Amino acid sequence: RGTSPAGHRADVLEFHALTREGVRRIAWTIERSDERLEDRRYRDSEQAWNLVRRVWDNLLAPIEADPATQVIARGVRGIEVEYFDGTDWMAQWDSTLTDNQLPQAIRVTLSLQIPESVEADLEEEHRQDYLVSGTFTLPCAEPPAGGRVSR
């Protein structure tokens, strides 16, 4: 859990997944883009912030190889990840501390930059980041005692 240079939460979502190719370690984070935006579409700097996914394939290699890296979205100023334990939303989750239990659901909120071309047409009080949020239930998590996951 951290803070982006734009002052937004910059959580890191890291997990292991079993795929057809085997077990993979996957991490989602925001990072400064190496590409310069020639038209300077985004405020705060000449460089955009991106939502990036990294995937490590061979977890048993004697030397850790560089992960496959993919830019998922550009202009992301922050990412906030919350975990639902069946009763409350929590800012962190560590399955090793919860008897290897998964959360019931995960909520991800992205803070997206508004391009200057759009922002210029907005009144001052409406010039803020665009928030996108999604809640995802985990089918392999154990249901809460006597209840359903609330969204």
PDB file of C-alpha atoms in Angstrom:
ATOM      1  CA  ARG A   1       0.000   0.000   0.000  1.00  0.00           C
ATOM      2  CA  GLY A   2       1.415   3.351  -0.975  1.00  0.00           C
ATOM      3  CA  THR A   3       0.682   6.745  -2.454  1.00  0.00           C
ATOM      4  CA  SER A   4       1.165   7.833  -6.057  1.00  0.00           C
ATOM      5  CA  PRO A   5       2.950  11.108  -6.848  1.00  0.00           C
ATOM      6  CA  ALA A   6      -0.493  12.526  -7.667  1.00  0.00           C
ATOM      7  CA  GLY A   7      -1.444  11.911  -4.009  1.00  0.00           C
ATOM      8  CA  HIS A   8      -3.769   8.966  -4.645  1.00  0.00           C
ATOM      9  CA  ARG A   9      -3.632   5.482  -3.156  1.00  0.00           C
ATOM     10  CA  ALA A  10      -1.286   3.249  -5.097  1.00  0.00           C
ATOM     11  CA  ASP A  11      -2.058  -0.224  -3.783  1.00  0.00           C
ATOM     12  CA  VAL A  12      -0.380  -3.281  -5.262  1.00  0.00           C
ATOM     13  CA  LEU A  13      -2.490  -6.360  -5.914  1.00  0.00           C
ATOM     14  CA  GLU A  14      -0.278  -9.446  -5.974  1.00  0.00           C
ATOM     15  CA  PHE A  15      -1.436 -13.059  -6.040  1.00  0.00           C
ATOM     16  CA  HIS A  16      -0.694 -16.519  -7.390  1.00  0.00           C
ATOM     17  CA  ALA A  17      -2.950 -18.160  -9.964  1.00  0.00           C
ATOM     18  CA  LEU A  18      -3.198 -21.677 -11.340  1.00  0.00           C
ATOM     19  CA  THR A  19      -3.440 -21.504 -15.130  1.00  0.00           C
ATOM     20  CA  ARG A  20      -3.190 -24.092 -17.908  1.00  0.00           C
ATOM     21  CA  GLU A  21       0.512 -23.274 -18.053  1.00  0.00           C
ATOM     22  CA  GLY A  22       1.012 -23.810 -14.310  1.00  0.00           C
ATOM     23  CA  VAL A  23       1.243 -21.574 -11.258  1.00  0.00           C
ATOM     24  CA  ARG A  24       1.968 -17.917 -11.961  1.00  0.00           C
ATOM     25  CA  ARG A  25       2.662 -14.928  -9.774  1.00  0.00           C
ATOM     26  CA  ILE A  26       0.729 -11.857 -10.944  1.00  0.00           C
ATOM     27  CA  ALA A  27       1.056  -8.260  -9.775  1.00  0.00           C
ATOM     28  CA  TRP A  28      -1.014  -5.187 -10.686  1.00  0.00           C
ATOM     29  CA  THR A  29       0.358  -1.715  -9.906  1.00  0.00           C
ATOM     30  CA  ILE A  30       0.579   1.804 -11.299  1.00  0.00           C
ATOM     31  CA  GLU A  31       3.863   3.020 -12.748  1.00  0.00           C
ATOM     32  CA  ARG A  32       5.156   6.060 -14.582  1.00  0.00           C
ATOM     33  CA  SER A  33       5.128   5.527 -18.328  1.00  0.00           C
ATOM     34  CA  ASP A  34       8.403   5.589 -20.218  1.00  0.00           C
ATOM     35  CA  GLU A  35       6.657   7.067 -23.233  1.00  0.00           C
ATOM     36  CA  ARG A  36       6.322  10.802 -23.480  1.00  0.00           C
ATOM     37  CA  LEU A  37       2.889  12.014 -24.425  1.00  0.00           C
ATOM     38  CA  GLU A  38       3.662  14.372 -27.270  1.00  0.00           C
ATOM     39  CA  ASP A  39       0.265  16.030 -27.206  1.00  0.00           C
ATOM     40  CA  ARG A  40       0.427  16.375 -23.400  1.00  0.00           C
ATOM     41  CA  ARG A  41      -3.080  15.052 -22.979  1.00  0.00           C
ATOM     42  CA  TYR A  42      -2.724  14.547 -19.262  1.00  0.00           C
ATOM     43  CA  ARG A  43      -2.069  17.065 -16.509  1.00  0.00           C
ATOM     44  CA  ASP A  44       0.551  16.932 -13.729  1.00  0.00           C
ATOM     45  CA  SER A  45       3.497  15.907 -15.923  1.00  0.00           C
ATOM     46  CA  GLU A  46       4.590  15.188 -19.448  1.00  0.00           C
ATOM     47  CA  GLN A  47       4.424  11.505 -18.631  1.00  0.00           C
ATOM     48  CA  ALA A  48       1.314   9.479 -17.930  1.00  0.00           C
ATOM     49  CA  TRP A  49       0.813   6.917 -15.191  1.00  0.00           C
ATOM     50  CA  ASN A  50      -0.218   3.442 -16.308  1.00  0.00           C
ATOM     51  CA  LEU A  51      -1.915   0.452 -14.751  1.00  0.00           C
ATOM     52  CA  VAL A  52       0.588  -2.368 -15.342  1.00  0.00           C
ATOM     53  CA  ARG A  53       0.298  -6.143 -14.996  1.00  0.00           C
ATOM     54  CA  ARG A  54       3.409  -8.259 -14.434  1.00  0.00           C
ATOM     55  CA  VAL A  55       3.373 -12.060 -14.755  1.00  0.00           C
ATOM     56  CA  TRP A  56       6.121 -14.414 -13.579  1.00  0.00           C
ATOM     57  CA  ASP A  57       5.852 -17.855 -15.195  1.00  0.00           C
ATOM     58  CA  ASN A  58       8.652 -20.021 -13.836  1.00  0.00           C
ATOM     59  CA  LEU A  59       8.444 -19.689 -10.065  1.00  0.00           C
ATOM     60  CA  LEU A  60      10.924 -22.515  -9.436  1.00  0.00           C
ATOM     61  CA  ALA A  61      13.777 -21.176 -11.564  1.00  0.00           C
ATOM     62  CA  PRO A  62      17.089 -20.817  -9.679  1.00  0.00           C
ATOM     63  CA  ILE A  63      17.329 -17.218 -10.936  1.00  0.00           C
ATOM     64  CA  GLU A  64      14.156 -15.138 -11.148  1.00  0.00           C
ATOM     65  CA  ALA A  65      13.501 -14.119 -14.738  1.00  0.00           C
ATOM     66  CA  ASP A  66      12.072 -10.764 -15.714  1.00  0.00           C
ATOM     67  CA  PRO A  67       8.263 -10.879 -15.714  1.00  0.00           C
ATOM     68  CA  ALA A  68       6.111 -10.411 -18.777  1.00  0.00           C
ATOM     69  CA  THR A  69       4.844  -6.830 -18.514  1.00  0.00           C
ATOM     70  CA  GLN A  70       1.687  -5.428 -20.055  1.00  0.00           C
ATOM     71  CA  VAL A  71       0.194  -1.938 -19.865  1.00  0.00           C
ATOM     72  CA  ILE A  72      -3.499  -2.453 -19.100  1.00  0.00           C
ATOM     73  CA  ALA A  73      -4.635   1.191 -18.996  1.00  0.00           C
ATOM     74  CA  ARG A  74      -3.007   4.595 -19.467  1.00  0.00           C
ATOM     75  CA  GLY A  75      -3.712   7.732 -17.458  1.00  0.00           C
ATOM     76  CA  VAL A  76      -4.311   5.908 -14.155  1.00  0.00           C
ATOM     77  CA  ARG A  77      -3.501   8.144 -11.185  1.00  0.00           C
ATOM     78  CA  GLY A  78      -4.333   5.691  -8.413  1.00  0.00           C
ATOM     79  CA  ILE A  79      -5.539   2.203  -7.587  1.00  0.00           C
ATOM     80  CA  GLU A  80      -7.311   1.206  -4.384  1.00  0.00           C
ATOM     81  CA  VAL A  81      -7.927  -2.448  -3.516  1.00  0.00           C
ATOM     82  CA  GLU A  82     -10.278  -3.506  -0.699  1.00  0.00           C
ATOM     83  CA  TYR A  83     -11.114  -6.987   0.565  1.00  0.00           C
ATOM     84  CA  PHE A  84     -14.436  -8.225   1.967  1.00  0.00           C
ATOM     85  CA  ASP A  85     -14.172 -10.787   4.775  1.00  0.00           C
ATOM     86  CA  GLY A  86     -17.898 -11.558   4.886  1.00  0.00           C
ATOM     87  CA  THR A  87     -18.649  -8.727   7.307  1.00  0.00           C
ATOM     88  CA  ASP A  88     -16.361  -5.757   6.694  1.00  0.00           C
ATOM     89  CA  TRP A  89     -14.253  -4.233   3.919  1.00  0.00           C
ATOM     90  CA  MET A  90     -10.527  -4.252   4.750  1.00  0.00           C
ATOM     91  CA  ALA A  91      -7.598  -2.330   3.240  1.00  0.00           C
ATOM     92  CA  GLN A  92      -5.249  -5.353   3.310  1.00  0.00           C
ATOM     93  CA  TRP A  93      -5.479  -9.117   3.001  1.00  0.00           C
ATOM     94  CA  ASP A  94      -2.863 -11.743   3.745  1.00  0.00           C
ATOM     95  CA  SER A  95      -4.149 -15.306   3.396  1.00  0.00           C
ATOM     96  CA  THR A  96      -1.284 -16.604   5.534  1.00  0.00           C
ATOM     97  CA  LEU A  97      -2.794 -14.674   8.453  1.00  0.00           C
ATOM     98  CA  THR A  98      -6.363 -15.903   7.840  1.00  0.00           C
ATOM     99  CA  ASP A  99      -5.769 -19.664   7.909  1.00  0.00           C
ATOM    100  CA  ASN A 100      -5.237 -19.592   4.102  1.00  0.00           C
ATOM    101  CA  GLN A 101      -8.755 -18.276   3.508  1.00  0.00           C
ATOM    102  CA  LEU A 102      -9.515 -16.019   0.558  1.00  0.00           C
ATOM    103  CA  PRO A 103     -11.643 -12.892   0.880  1.00  0.00           C
ATOM    104  CA  GLN A 104     -15.292 -13.170  -0.156  1.00  0.00           C
ATOM    105  CA  ALA A 105     -14.890 -10.336  -2.642  1.00  0.00           C
ATOM    106  CA  ILE A 106     -12.396  -7.765  -3.873  1.00  0.00           C
ATOM    107  CA  ARG A 107     -13.270  -4.176  -4.776  1.00  0.00           C
ATOM    108  CA  VAL A 108     -10.908  -2.289  -7.089  1.00  0.00           C
ATOM    109  CA  THR A 109     -11.214   1.468  -7.628  1.00  0.00           C
ATOM    110  CA  LEU A 110      -9.166   3.255 -10.278  1.00  0.00           C
ATOM    111  CA  SER A 111      -8.603   7.024 -10.314  1.00  0.00           C
ATOM    112  CA  LEU A 112      -8.306   8.036 -13.968  1.00  0.00           C
ATOM    113  CA  GLN A 113      -6.899  11.280 -15.314  1.00  0.00           C
ATOM    114  CA  ILE A 114      -9.254  13.403 -17.336  1.00  0.00           C
ATOM    115  CA  PRO A 115      -7.586  14.569 -20.569  1.00  0.00           C
ATOM    116  CA  GLU A 116      -6.972  18.332 -20.641  1.00  0.00           C
ATOM    117  CA  SER A 117      -9.111  18.619 -23.788  1.00  0.00           C
ATOM    118  CA  VAL A 118     -12.122  17.393 -21.794  1.00  0.00           C
ATOM    119  CA  GLU A 119     -11.150  19.086 -18.545  1.00  0.00           C
ATOM    120  CA  ALA A 120     -10.995  22.513 -20.224  1.00  0.00           C
ATOM    121  CA  ASP A 121     -14.735  22.268 -20.942  1.00  0.00           C
ATOM    122  CA  LEU A 122     -15.603  21.471 -17.310  1.00  0.00           C
ATOM    123  CA  GLU A 123     -16.492  23.958 -14.596  1.00  0.00           C
ATOM    124  CA  GLU A 124     -13.790  24.269 -11.901  1.00  0.00           C
ATOM    125  CA  GLU A 125     -15.799  22.285  -9.302  1.00  0.00           C
ATOM    126  CA  HIS A 126     -16.123  19.350 -11.721  1.00  0.00           C
ATOM    127  CA  ARG A 127     -12.393  19.099 -12.473  1.00  0.00           C
ATOM    128  CA  GLN A 128     -11.482  15.997 -10.566  1.00  0.00           C
ATOM    129  CA  ASP A 129     -10.408  12.487 -11.347  1.00  0.00           C
ATOM    130  CA  TYR A 130     -12.843  10.044 -12.873  1.00  0.00           C
ATOM    131  CA  LEU A 131     -13.384   7.071 -10.537  1.00  0.00           C
ATOM    132  CA  VAL A 132     -14.137   3.584 -11.847  1.00  0.00           C
ATOM    133  CA  SER A 133     -14.944   0.838  -9.356  1.00  0.00           C
ATOM    134  CA  GLY A 134     -15.750  -2.848  -9.651  1.00  0.00           C
ATOM    135  CA  THR A 135     -16.493  -5.566  -7.105  1.00  0.00           C
ATOM    136  CA  PHE A 136     -15.518  -9.148  -7.845  1.00  0.00           C
ATOM    137  CA  THR A 137     -16.652 -12.152  -5.857  1.00  0.00           C
ATOM    138  CA  LEU A 138     -14.273 -15.069  -5.515  1.00  0.00           C
ATOM    139  CA  PRO A 139     -16.039 -18.348  -6.321  1.00  0.00           C
ATOM    140  CA  CYS A 140     -13.480 -20.433  -4.439  1.00  0.00           C
ATOM    141  CA  ALA A 141     -13.816 -18.471  -1.182  1.00  0.00           C
ATOM    142  CA  GLU A 142     -15.813 -20.007   1.634  1.00  0.00           C
ATOM    143  CA  PRO A 143     -19.157 -18.216   2.115  1.00  0.00           C
ATOM    144  CA  PRO A 144     -19.604 -16.265   5.341  1.00  0.00           C
ATOM    145  CA  ALA A 145     -21.434 -18.094   8.084  1.00  0.00           C
ATOM    146  CA  GLY A 146     -25.175 -17.757   7.362  1.00  0.00           C
ATOM    147  CA  GLY A 147     -24.867 -15.009   4.832  1.00  0.00           C
ATOM    148  CA  ARG A 148     -24.214 -13.761   1.334  1.00  0.00           C
ATOM    149  CA  VAL A 149     -21.642 -11.322   0.048  1.00  0.00           C
ATOM    150  CA  SER A 150     -23.073  -7.825   0.009  1.00  0.00           C
ATOM    151  CA  ARG A 151     -21.983  -5.476  -2.775  1.00  0.00           C
TER     152      ARG A 151
END
